[in-house]
């Protein structure tokens, strides 16, 4: 509650516990805003390094800023300075002893960081950076009440005007009104005192300052005697030496709410001056009273005789006033409206009863106290100016709030009425809102024309230039004087054909406008690109009277566009077409092959040993080598062929009009031999070769991407064959590859779709016939081909990640099944076939361990890993290590399958950790008839 807090504050102040708080300080105390100033790191650092700011203030410039009797810095500007201290956590060192002129000099030299309250001028902008204005007021003319009303600056010709040194309006007044004599003072207060004592005829300055001084320093013989067109707009000025401070202060100002601004202004400003009745007025009143007394008897007689005539005249006058479209009101005395016409009600929305008390009505239509007081003073001054009833009415302008909530701009005339009774005033209100809007619109159009960054030109109906804006001159180089009454063809660049201009004029005649890009020539001869819009301007009859052109210089963007197109379509290093442009040329080359019924050779080239060159000589030499290689390749092909750098040391070529494979081979050999010649780069002799892959279209009848991939595959095969050679793509081999890839994908899908199944083949004791174990055998339940054997699909995935994934699936399924059997009371050893690629997978042991832990009731002794002897020999050392770990740590059994086919030595067999050996059937099949086979088998059994 602000009121309650205010009473507490006043009590504390009376007890001398704390200083008295202003209304705005109380509001900020209650509603302390949490501001997010978004200061940069540099600005925060600056604040930390500069906790105290030197501030210059005018000690005698109330109500804006001054030093009170207790030495405190107070006023509107002071409120904002205190606000900055609160929100930034800084302190201001107040410098107030020097005069205002001296303060200006100090801030110029950088000895003072900022000034809190001053107007912006062209000269001050050279050494100060200004915030937006935080308060504005009119600049008024002040003289003594015994002098005549001045009205405007032009009436001060030959007069002496007191004004403060360094005031912002000095230069303006001295330049525009050289006949005014200026009396300069150290402070504005001294200037007012000069006028009060009669040492000067008038004072020119800020209305709020003048009002404050008149009320608080017994200068009541002074009056407001006119208003200038100037406005004081007070801002903070920050030294150009402190750009960080300027940015910080501006950010705080942006966060000050409108309510806070209003509180500050309303706390310190209120222009109300009561001058009382002048001697001249009293004399007039006495004279009027005597006159009325003298003729009173005659007047009564006259009234009786003229009553009917008066009533008739009043009716006629009332009819005339009500038919007038101009709002009018008659005010009797100081505050009573006795009559308003219908136009008054129509414009303002108020009935007579609502206007009866004029001051109450003015509170509604002029809610701003300053503007309301100014309006009342202007009426009083206008009436005082009129020496008699025949004087022309005085006019002044105001913006009034109507009953519908909208503001209307009016010009008010105040005219004394000779009623021979009570003092009456006729107020006439001319609604000029539309005219003001039209004027503002015209001013806006002028600002747009003069301040637009786009060039604007206007021609008459014959095409001659009648006006251009400053941007036109800046872009074209022609001044306004040079361009006027010239034809726009002075800008013609001769880069367009006559048809271009014919189409432009056709569009203007048919559609009334044209837009496009055009190349023109500046005055200095340079050509430039511009985006131009031309529109026709027609009169009310539809006849074209003028043409309006609006254009902007797009030369730089065109150059950037060209550079981007170059970057988008060409390799930056070699300037050869890149992949994007190569793809476009590829389509054209295929179409060319169709039209001419010739072969198209698609070549993929990769340099041999380019990386060692880079490593040995550096990337700069490597880049230069690539440039030289691209040049040599380009010299070996025809102009309509395409050579492209795809990236790194890879190049691709499109060779058109190939008549045969022999013709193609000759071209390829020429390119290869050119590349193999020595290179001299930075004093180094470098040798390099290339491997090339080639496919011929339409013999290889594929799309562009596939053709390039085929050429790449052929190049890869050339690399595998020893490098420094070329290889023609084999379509049959590719078909086999594609079939393999298709089957690979099908196996992947089958695993996901649970189409793979395990069969368990029993192992029998041949003597007893007892089932002693089983072997897990995988089958593919193909949805179309039925049950497929392992040899029909497992070779496709050999040595791939899918082989590992499938092997893990088998391990999981087998151990899970053994666990299920165990729960059913069946303990059966099951063997799993494992490939060497699967065993050498880094996660093999961990996966076995994981699955065994998942099915805890499964005894590891029931799981047998079966490995082919030939698989073991691929990496016997690593496989032996992994198998030993599985056998010793996990307790699994190991079986060596197809023993005897891998040509392993008995030494290997001795050191390989196996539990079971399965001798290959080729030794078992003829053991009865072949004594040699019997001896081998017997020896192996004996060894185990």
PDB file of C-alpha atoms in Angstrom, residues 27-35:
ATOM      1  CA  UNK A  27       6.617   2.940  -6.272  1.00  0.00           C
ATOM      2  CA  UNK A  28      10.022   1.453  -7.102  1.00  0.00           C
ATOM      3  CA  UNK A  29      10.367   0.168  -3.519  1.00  0.00           C
ATOM      4  CA  UNK A  30       7.060  -1.739  -3.772  1.00  0.00           C
ATOM      5  CA  UNK A  31       7.223  -2.786  -7.381  1.00  0.00           C
ATOM      6  CA  UNK A  32      10.956  -3.312  -7.727  1.00  0.00           C
ATOM      7  CA  UNK A  33      11.280  -4.502 -11.357  1.00  0.00           C
ATOM      8  CA  UNK A  34      13.496  -7.425 -12.061  1.00  0.00           C
ATOM      9  CA  UNK A  35      15.333  -6.241 -15.138  1.00  0.00           C
TER      10      UNK A  35
END
